[in-house]
Short mmCIF file of C-alpha atoms and ligand atoms in Angstrom, two decimals:
data_model
loop_
_atom_site.label_atom_id
_atom_site.label_comp_id
_atom_site.label_asym_id
_atom_site.label_seq_id
_atom_site.Cartn_x
_atom_site.Cartn_y
_atom_site.Cartn_z
CA MET A 1 -15.61 -24.97 -12.97
CA GLU A 2 -14.28 -22.62 -10.31
CA SER A 3 -16.15 -19.38 -9.63
CA LYS A 4 -15.74 -16.51 -12.11
CA ILE A 5 -13.05 -13.93 -11.42
CA TRP A 6 -14.10 -10.59 -12.93
CA LEU A 7 -11.79 -7.94 -14.31
CA SER A 8 -13.15 -5.25 -11.98
CA SER A 9 -16.35 -5.72 -10.02
CA PRO A 10 -18.27 -3.39 -7.68
CA HIS A 11 -17.17 -3.41 -4.04
CA MET A 12 -19.57 -1.93 -1.52
CA GLY A 13 -18.22 -0.69 1.78
CA GLY A 14 -21.27 -1.30 3.96
CA LYS A 15 -22.71 2.18 4.52
CA GLU A 16 -24.17 2.58 1.02
CA GLN A 17 -27.42 0.81 1.87
CA SER A 18 -28.19 3.06 4.83
CA TYR A 19 -27.84 6.15 2.61
CA VAL A 20 -30.16 4.51 0.05
CA THR A 21 -32.65 3.59 2.79
CA ASN A 22 -32.58 7.19 3.95
CA ALA A 23 -33.42 8.32 0.39
CA PHE A 24 -36.45 5.98 0.44
CA GLU A 25 -37.54 7.07 3.93
CA THR A 26 -37.40 10.76 3.01
CA ASN A 27 -38.90 10.11 -0.47
CA TRP A 28 -35.99 11.82 -2.24
CA ILE A 29 -36.34 9.47 -5.22
CA ALA A 30 -35.40 12.05 -7.84
CA PRO A 31 -32.44 13.45 -9.77
CA LEU A 32 -31.88 15.98 -6.99
CA GLY A 33 -31.84 15.91 -3.20
CA PRO A 34 -29.62 15.91 -0.10
CA HIS A 35 -27.45 12.97 -1.20
CA VAL A 36 -26.67 14.62 -4.54
CA ASN A 37 -25.49 17.75 -2.70
CA GLY A 38 -23.73 15.68 -0.04
CA PHE A 39 -21.94 13.51 -2.60
CA GLU A 40 -20.74 16.63 -4.41
CA CYS A 41 -19.38 18.02 -1.13
CA ASP A 42 -17.65 14.71 -0.34
CA ILE A 43 -15.87 14.76 -3.72
CA GLN A 44 -14.99 18.46 -3.42
CA ASN A 45 -13.42 17.84 -0.01
CA TYR A 46 -11.53 14.84 -1.32
CA LEU A 47 -10.14 16.63 -4.39
CA SER A 48 -9.61 20.00 -2.62
CA GLN A 49 -7.77 22.63 -4.78
CA GLY A 50 -10.96 24.74 -4.78
CA SER A 51 -12.85 22.19 -6.87
CA HIS A 52 -16.54 22.56 -7.62
CA VAL A 53 -18.30 19.33 -8.56
CA ALA A 54 -21.51 18.72 -10.53
CA ALA A 55 -22.80 15.15 -10.06
CA LEU A 56 -24.10 13.71 -13.34
CA SER A 57 -25.62 10.52 -14.72
CA SER A 58 -22.36 9.28 -16.29
CA GLY A 59 -18.79 10.16 -17.13
CA THR A 60 -19.81 10.30 -20.78
CA ALA A 61 -22.46 12.91 -19.95
CA ALA A 62 -19.77 14.87 -18.08
CA ILE A 63 -17.48 14.85 -21.14
CA HIS A 64 -20.39 15.93 -23.33
CA LEU A 65 -21.33 18.85 -21.07
CA GLY A 66 -17.64 19.71 -20.71
CA LEU A 67 -17.29 20.07 -24.48
CA ILE A 68 -20.46 22.19 -24.62
CA LEU A 69 -19.09 24.47 -21.88
CA LEU A 70 -15.85 24.78 -23.87
CA ASP A 71 -18.01 25.91 -26.80
CA VAL A 72 -17.22 22.93 -29.05
CA GLY A 73 -19.69 22.82 -31.92
CA LEU A 74 -20.34 21.79 -35.50
CA GLY A 75 -17.18 21.58 -37.61
CA ASP A 76 -14.76 22.22 -34.74
CA GLU A 77 -11.71 20.02 -34.14
CA VAL A 78 -10.96 18.47 -30.75
CA ILE A 79 -7.70 16.73 -29.93
CA CYS A 80 -8.11 13.42 -28.11
CA GLN A 81 -5.75 10.77 -26.78
CA SER A 82 -6.09 7.76 -29.09
CA LYS A 83 -5.31 5.13 -26.46
CA THR A 84 -8.49 5.29 -24.41
CA PHE A 85 -12.03 3.99 -24.09
CA SER A 86 -14.41 5.16 -26.84
CA ALA A 87 -16.42 7.25 -24.35
CA SER A 88 -13.53 9.77 -24.26
CA ALA A 89 -14.20 10.64 -27.91
CA ASN A 90 -17.87 9.87 -28.61
CA PRO A 91 -19.09 13.22 -27.20
CA ILE A 92 -16.89 15.01 -29.77
CA ALA A 93 -19.11 13.40 -32.41
CA TYR A 94 -22.29 14.27 -30.46
CA GLN A 95 -21.30 17.91 -31.00
CA GLY A 96 -20.73 17.45 -34.73
CA ALA A 97 -17.02 18.10 -34.20
CA THR A 98 -14.06 16.10 -35.52
CA PRO A 99 -11.68 14.17 -33.23
CA ILE A 100 -7.96 14.50 -33.94
CA PHE A 101 -6.23 11.45 -32.47
CA ILE A 102 -2.82 11.66 -30.81
CA ASP A 103 -0.58 8.73 -29.91
CA SER A 104 0.91 7.90 -26.50
CA GLU A 105 4.37 8.08 -24.95
CA LYS A 106 5.97 5.03 -23.35
CA ASP A 107 6.34 6.24 -19.75
CA THR A 108 2.67 6.59 -18.79
CA TRP A 109 0.93 5.34 -22.00
CA ASN A 110 -0.86 8.69 -22.20
CA LEU A 111 -0.90 11.70 -24.56
CA CYS A 112 2.53 12.15 -26.16
CA PRO A 113 3.67 15.78 -25.74
CA GLU A 114 5.73 15.73 -28.98
CA GLN A 115 2.89 14.40 -31.12
CA LEU A 116 0.51 16.82 -29.41
CA GLU A 117 2.59 19.83 -30.39
CA ILE A 118 3.14 18.53 -33.94
CA ALA A 119 -0.63 18.10 -34.30
CA ILE A 120 -1.51 21.54 -32.95
CA LYS A 121 0.96 23.20 -35.33
CA ASP A 122 -0.25 21.14 -38.27
CA ARG A 123 -3.93 21.82 -37.60
CA MET A 124 -3.19 25.54 -37.21
CA SER A 125 -1.24 25.55 -40.48
CA LYS A 126 -4.34 24.07 -42.10
CA GLY A 127 -6.32 27.01 -40.76
CA LYS A 128 -8.05 25.38 -37.82
CA LYS A 129 -7.02 25.75 -34.21
CA PRO A 130 -8.22 22.84 -32.05
CA LYS A 131 -11.00 23.91 -29.68
CA ALA A 132 -9.97 21.60 -26.81
CA ILE A 133 -7.60 18.80 -25.77
CA ILE A 134 -8.98 15.64 -24.12
CA SER A 135 -6.21 14.11 -22.05
CA VAL A 136 -6.69 10.80 -20.19
CA HIS A 137 -5.06 9.25 -17.08
CA LEU A 138 -5.20 5.71 -18.50
CA TYR A 139 -5.76 2.88 -16.00
CA GLY A 140 -5.18 5.44 -13.25
CA MET A 141 -1.64 6.46 -14.31
CA PRO A 142 -1.42 10.26 -14.49
CA TYR A 143 -0.50 11.72 -17.85
CA LYS A 144 2.51 14.05 -18.16
CA VAL A 145 0.62 16.88 -16.52
CA ASP A 146 3.32 19.59 -16.65
CA GLU A 147 4.31 18.92 -20.27
CA ILE A 148 0.75 18.65 -21.58
CA HIS A 149 -0.56 21.70 -19.74
CA ASN A 150 2.46 23.80 -20.72
CA ILE A 151 1.79 23.06 -24.39
CA ALA A 152 -1.93 23.72 -23.95
CA LYS A 153 -1.13 27.07 -22.28
CA ALA A 154 1.38 28.04 -24.94
CA TYR A 155 -1.29 27.65 -27.63
CA ASN A 156 -4.12 28.80 -25.38
CA ILE A 157 -6.21 25.64 -25.82
CA PRO A 158 -8.33 24.41 -22.89
CA VAL A 159 -7.79 20.89 -21.51
CA LEU A 160 -10.68 18.56 -20.69
CA GLU A 161 -9.08 16.14 -18.23
CA ASP A 162 -10.61 12.66 -18.51
CA SER A 163 -10.01 11.35 -14.99
CA ALA A 164 -12.70 8.64 -15.28
CA GLU A 165 -10.17 5.95 -14.40
CA ALA A 166 -8.05 7.99 -12.01
CA LEU A 167 -10.06 8.99 -8.93
CA GLY A 168 -7.53 8.54 -6.11
CA SER A 169 -4.47 9.06 -8.32
CA SER A 170 -2.25 12.11 -7.96
CA TYR A 171 0.57 13.97 -9.65
CA LYS A 172 3.11 15.81 -7.45
CA SER A 173 0.68 15.24 -4.53
CA ILE A 174 -2.23 16.97 -6.28
CA LYS A 175 -5.26 14.83 -7.01
CA CYS A 176 -6.14 13.85 -10.56
CA GLY A 177 -9.47 15.41 -11.48
CA THR A 178 -8.22 18.91 -10.61
CA PHE A 179 -5.83 19.65 -13.49
CA GLY A 180 -8.16 20.37 -16.37
CA ASP A 181 -9.98 23.58 -17.26
CA LEU A 182 -12.75 21.04 -16.78
CA SER A 183 -12.28 17.52 -15.41
CA VAL A 184 -14.37 14.37 -15.59
CA LEU A 185 -14.94 11.52 -13.13
CA SER A 186 -16.89 8.28 -13.65
CA PHE A 187 -18.69 6.08 -11.15
CA ASN A 188 -19.62 3.32 -13.60
CA GLY A 189 -19.91 -0.22 -12.21
CA ASN A 190 -16.35 -1.18 -13.11
CA LYS A 191 -14.56 1.94 -11.81
CA ILE A 192 -12.63 2.25 -8.53
CA ILE A 193 -15.79 3.37 -6.74
CA THR A 194 -19.25 3.13 -8.24
CA THR A 195 -22.81 4.41 -8.00
CA SER A 196 -23.77 1.68 -10.54
CA GLY A 197 -23.82 4.47 -13.11
CA GLY A 198 -22.77 8.05 -12.56
CA GLY A 199 -20.19 10.70 -13.23
CA ALA A 200 -19.10 14.21 -12.36
CA LEU A 201 -17.81 17.36 -13.97
CA VAL A 202 -15.20 19.23 -11.94
CA SER A 203 -14.26 22.90 -12.29
CA LYS A 204 -12.46 25.55 -10.25
CA ASP A 205 -15.08 28.04 -11.38
CA ILE A 206 -18.38 27.78 -9.52
CA LYS A 207 -20.16 29.44 -12.46
CA LEU A 208 -19.17 26.51 -14.69
CA LYS A 209 -20.56 24.07 -12.12
CA GLU A 210 -23.82 26.03 -12.05
CA LYS A 211 -23.95 26.11 -15.83
CA ALA A 212 -23.33 22.35 -16.00
CA ILE A 213 -26.20 21.71 -13.57
CA PHE A 214 -28.44 24.09 -15.54
CA LEU A 215 -27.75 22.19 -18.80
CA ALA A 216 -28.03 18.80 -17.03
CA THR A 217 -31.54 19.64 -15.75
CA GLN A 218 -33.16 20.54 -19.09
CA ALA A 219 -31.90 24.17 -19.20
CA ARG A 220 -34.95 25.70 -17.56
CA ASP A 221 -34.71 29.48 -17.36
CA GLN A 222 -35.76 31.34 -14.20
CA ALA A 223 -39.48 31.71 -14.84
CA VAL A 224 -42.76 30.34 -13.50
CA GLU A 225 -43.67 28.88 -16.87
CA TYR A 226 -41.32 26.35 -18.49
CA LEU A 227 -39.10 28.74 -20.42
CA HIS A 228 -36.09 27.60 -22.45
CA SER A 229 -33.56 29.69 -24.30
CA SER A 230 -31.02 26.91 -24.80
CA ILE A 231 -31.03 23.14 -25.49
CA GLY A 232 -31.04 21.13 -22.30
CA TYR A 233 -30.12 17.60 -21.26
CA ASN A 234 -31.34 15.14 -18.65
CA TYR A 235 -27.94 14.34 -17.18
CA ARG A 236 -28.29 14.87 -13.41
CA LEU A 237 -27.42 12.07 -10.97
CA SER A 238 -30.25 10.37 -9.07
CA ASN A 239 -30.42 11.03 -5.31
CA VAL A 240 -30.69 7.23 -4.76
CA LEU A 241 -27.45 6.60 -6.64
CA ALA A 242 -25.74 9.56 -4.97
CA GLY A 243 -26.48 7.73 -1.69
CA ILE A 244 -24.40 4.80 -2.94
CA GLY A 245 -21.69 7.30 -3.85
CA ARG A 246 -21.62 8.78 -0.34
CA GLY A 247 -21.00 5.32 1.12
CA GLN A 248 -18.33 4.63 -1.49
CA MET A 249 -16.46 7.89 -0.78
CA GLU A 250 -15.97 6.67 2.81
CA VAL A 251 -13.91 3.71 1.55
CA LEU A 252 -12.16 5.27 -1.46
CA ASP A 253 -8.71 5.32 0.15
CA ASP A 254 -9.05 1.62 1.07
CA ARG A 255 -9.99 0.85 -2.52
CA VAL A 256 -6.88 2.61 -3.79
CA SER A 257 -4.67 0.67 -1.35
CA ALA A 258 -6.25 -2.64 -2.35
CA ARG A 259 -5.81 -2.01 -6.08
CA ARG A 260 -2.21 -0.95 -5.57
CA ALA A 261 -1.64 -4.12 -3.54
CA ASN A 262 -3.01 -6.21 -6.46
CA TYR A 263 -0.52 -4.56 -8.79
CA ASN A 264 2.37 -5.19 -6.39
CA HIS A 265 1.27 -8.80 -5.96
CA TYR A 266 1.38 -9.38 -9.73
CA LYS A 267 4.68 -7.59 -10.19
CA GLU A 268 6.30 -9.55 -7.37
CA SER A 269 4.82 -12.89 -8.50
CA PHE A 270 6.14 -12.49 -12.04
CA LYS A 271 9.53 -10.95 -11.25
CA ASN A 272 11.30 -14.07 -12.58
CA ILE A 273 9.30 -14.19 -15.81
CA ASN A 274 11.37 -11.92 -18.05
CA GLU A 275 8.72 -11.97 -20.77
CA LEU A 276 6.32 -9.94 -18.60
CA GLN A 277 6.79 -6.21 -18.03
CA PHE A 278 5.05 -3.64 -15.86
CA ILE A 279 5.28 0.15 -15.92
CA ASP A 280 6.48 1.81 -12.75
CA GLU A 281 5.34 5.20 -11.55
CA PRO A 282 7.78 7.92 -12.60
CA ASP A 283 8.89 10.24 -9.74
CA GLY A 284 5.96 12.32 -8.50
CA TYR A 285 3.33 10.05 -10.08
CA PHE A 286 0.87 8.12 -7.90
CA SER A 287 -1.50 5.73 -9.70
CA ASN A 288 -4.64 4.27 -8.17
CA ARG A 289 -3.79 1.19 -10.31
CA TRP A 290 -7.44 0.99 -11.36
CA LEU A 291 -6.44 -1.86 -13.64
CA SER A 292 -3.20 -3.82 -13.30
CA CYS A 293 -1.72 -4.13 -16.80
CA MET A 294 1.27 -6.03 -18.11
CA LEU A 295 3.09 -6.22 -21.42
CA THR A 296 3.78 -9.59 -23.04
CA PRO A 297 6.28 -10.20 -25.87
CA SER A 298 3.67 -10.47 -28.66
CA ALA A 299 0.00 -10.51 -29.64
CA GLU A 300 0.15 -14.33 -29.85
CA ILE A 301 1.42 -14.69 -26.29
CA ARG A 302 -1.05 -12.10 -25.03
CA GLU A 303 -3.88 -14.08 -26.64
CA GLY A 304 -2.43 -17.34 -25.33
CA ILE A 305 -2.51 -16.05 -21.76
CA ARG A 306 -5.95 -14.49 -22.19
CA THR A 307 -7.57 -17.65 -23.58
CA SER A 308 -5.91 -19.97 -21.07
CA LEU A 309 -7.19 -17.76 -18.22
CA GLU A 310 -10.62 -17.62 -19.87
CA SER A 311 -10.77 -21.42 -19.81
CA LEU A 312 -10.21 -21.18 -16.04
CA ASN A 313 -13.10 -18.69 -15.71
CA ILE A 314 -10.75 -15.73 -15.19
CA GLU A 315 -11.59 -12.54 -17.09
CA THR A 316 -8.75 -10.49 -18.60
CA ARG A 317 -8.83 -7.92 -21.40
CA PRO A 318 -6.42 -6.52 -23.98
CA LEU A 319 -5.47 -2.87 -23.39
CA TRP A 320 -7.89 -0.40 -25.04
CA LYS A 321 -7.78 -0.68 -28.82
CA PRO A 322 -6.52 2.73 -29.99
CA LEU A 323 -9.39 4.84 -31.28
CA HIS A 324 -7.57 5.55 -34.55
CA GLN A 325 -7.93 1.79 -35.22
CA GLN A 326 -11.68 1.75 -34.51
CA PRO A 327 -13.90 1.36 -37.61
CA ILE A 328 -16.00 4.38 -36.61
CA PHE A 329 -12.97 6.68 -36.17
CA LYS A 330 -10.42 5.29 -38.64
CA ASP A 331 -10.82 8.19 -41.10
CA ALA A 332 -10.25 10.89 -38.46
CA PRO A 333 -6.95 12.84 -38.64
CA GLN A 334 -4.29 11.12 -36.55
CA TYR A 335 -0.74 11.82 -35.36
CA LEU A 336 1.00 8.54 -34.59
CA ASN A 337 4.34 7.22 -33.39
CA GLY A 338 3.53 3.49 -33.09
CA VAL A 339 3.41 3.38 -29.28
CA SER A 340 -0.32 2.78 -28.79
CA ASP A 341 -0.48 0.16 -31.56
CA ASN A 342 2.40 -1.69 -29.94
CA LEU A 343 0.80 -1.49 -26.47
CA PHE A 344 -2.47 -2.81 -27.89
CA GLU A 345 -0.72 -5.83 -29.41
CA LYS A 346 1.18 -6.81 -26.30
CA GLY A 347 -0.78 -5.53 -23.33
CA LEU A 348 -3.21 -7.37 -21.06
CA CYS A 349 -5.32 -6.06 -18.16
CA LEU A 350 -5.46 -8.50 -15.27
CA PRO A 351 -8.28 -8.90 -12.73
CA SER A 352 -7.97 -5.82 -10.53
CA GLY A 353 -10.96 -5.57 -8.22
CA SER A 354 -10.39 -4.31 -4.68
CA ASN A 355 -12.47 -7.31 -3.53
CA LEU A 356 -10.19 -10.03 -4.97
CA THR A 357 -9.40 -12.65 -2.35
CA GLU A 358 -5.94 -14.06 -1.64
CA ASN A 359 -7.17 -17.35 -3.09
CA GLU A 360 -8.35 -15.64 -6.30
CA LEU A 361 -5.06 -13.76 -6.71
CA ASN A 362 -3.23 -17.05 -6.31
CA ARG A 363 -5.46 -18.73 -8.91
CA ILE A 364 -4.54 -15.96 -11.37
CA THR A 365 -0.80 -15.93 -10.72
CA SER A 366 -0.50 -19.75 -10.78
CA ALA A 367 -2.36 -19.89 -14.09
CA ILE A 368 0.05 -17.39 -15.65
CA LYS A 369 3.08 -19.14 -14.16
CA THR A 370 1.78 -22.42 -15.57
CA TYR A 371 1.47 -20.77 -18.99
CA PHE A 372 5.17 -19.87 -18.85
CA ARG A 373 6.00 -23.12 -17.00
CA ALA A 374 7.78 -20.86 -14.51
C1 PLP B 401 -15.42 4.78 -18.05
C2 PLP B 401 -14.78 5.82 -18.87
C3 PLP B 401 -15.49 6.90 -19.40
C4 PLP B 401 -16.99 6.99 -19.37
O1 PLP B 401 -17.57 6.98 -18.14
P1 PLP B 401 -19.08 6.41 -17.97
O2 PLP B 401 -19.42 6.81 -16.57
O3 PLP B 401 -19.01 4.92 -18.15
O4 PLP B 401 -19.93 7.07 -18.98
C5 PLP B 401 -14.81 7.89 -20.08
N1 PLP B 401 -13.48 7.81 -20.24
C6 PLP B 401 -12.76 6.78 -19.77
C7 PLP B 401 -11.28 6.80 -19.97
C8 PLP B 401 -13.38 5.74 -19.08
O5 PLP B 401 -12.66 4.70 -18.66
#
């Protein structure tokens, strides 16, 4: 059996270990320290736009704190893109709130502006205005930023931008992770850069950053004794892991280029296979191509490709199963147009790591060409 090709594996740049060694040498083995502050500065400089960044233990923790800062609580409703990873919506449930799932549009596979507006009006007519909108840049492709934020503004509903998959992407030359009232990044092991586990909450308001850090460090009031007037969390990023993050930030642009090159390689290799389709970037959209995805003609063909690659030790994965189809969320209110169900049936994510070798890419493309006898 040839060696395993992973969907998206960690890719260290080389400097990470020296930052980690420095953390050991200075004994900053704690969820605070110079690397945590340095990593936050690195991200702030990268995103620009006056961003303030709080480094946290995961992207999920960042979404949870984001919802708390937007005052989402028991019985509230929160709108969420249905076509996404479950971590986009789980924190809604942590708060005792109800997710309202919205389908995708075909151009970017993200939140459909029409369904969004229908849902807002319908929820309001039922007497409940949604507390927040969670909008996702799926697989690194920016959502329709202008349309979504115009609707959100018109109804005065804050947007929590889930940019967990889109660090390095941009819309009209502005970096993803800077569009939301609050924005979320993830540095999980499979993301474009990783700290093994980690995340960040981004805000233009330094007070929100400070509040996020306060909540993430057990909500200790200013007092000599341990005094608490609100519920706290243990969500801060470790200084050791932030050291990995500092090394990874130095190579982020290379990682984006490599992932985009993977996508172009696949698109070019399959240009004569009419059954396979890719989505291009609309004008003004720049995707980090975190995962390269393609659409096949049917669920059967998608499964055929997936299992034949699996037998060659190549990992692929169907597109995210829409959350409105998940057993845990199936009873939640939902506003659908069929797009995300259709994408789930036909779509497949291909190996997309920035560390894929030429030989590995060729193994993948030949296997798929063999499947189609092309
Ligand atoms: C990975 C991911 C998250 C969660 O991030 P973690 O750091 O793994 O907790 C949230 N939303 C989306 C869209 C993701 O892909």
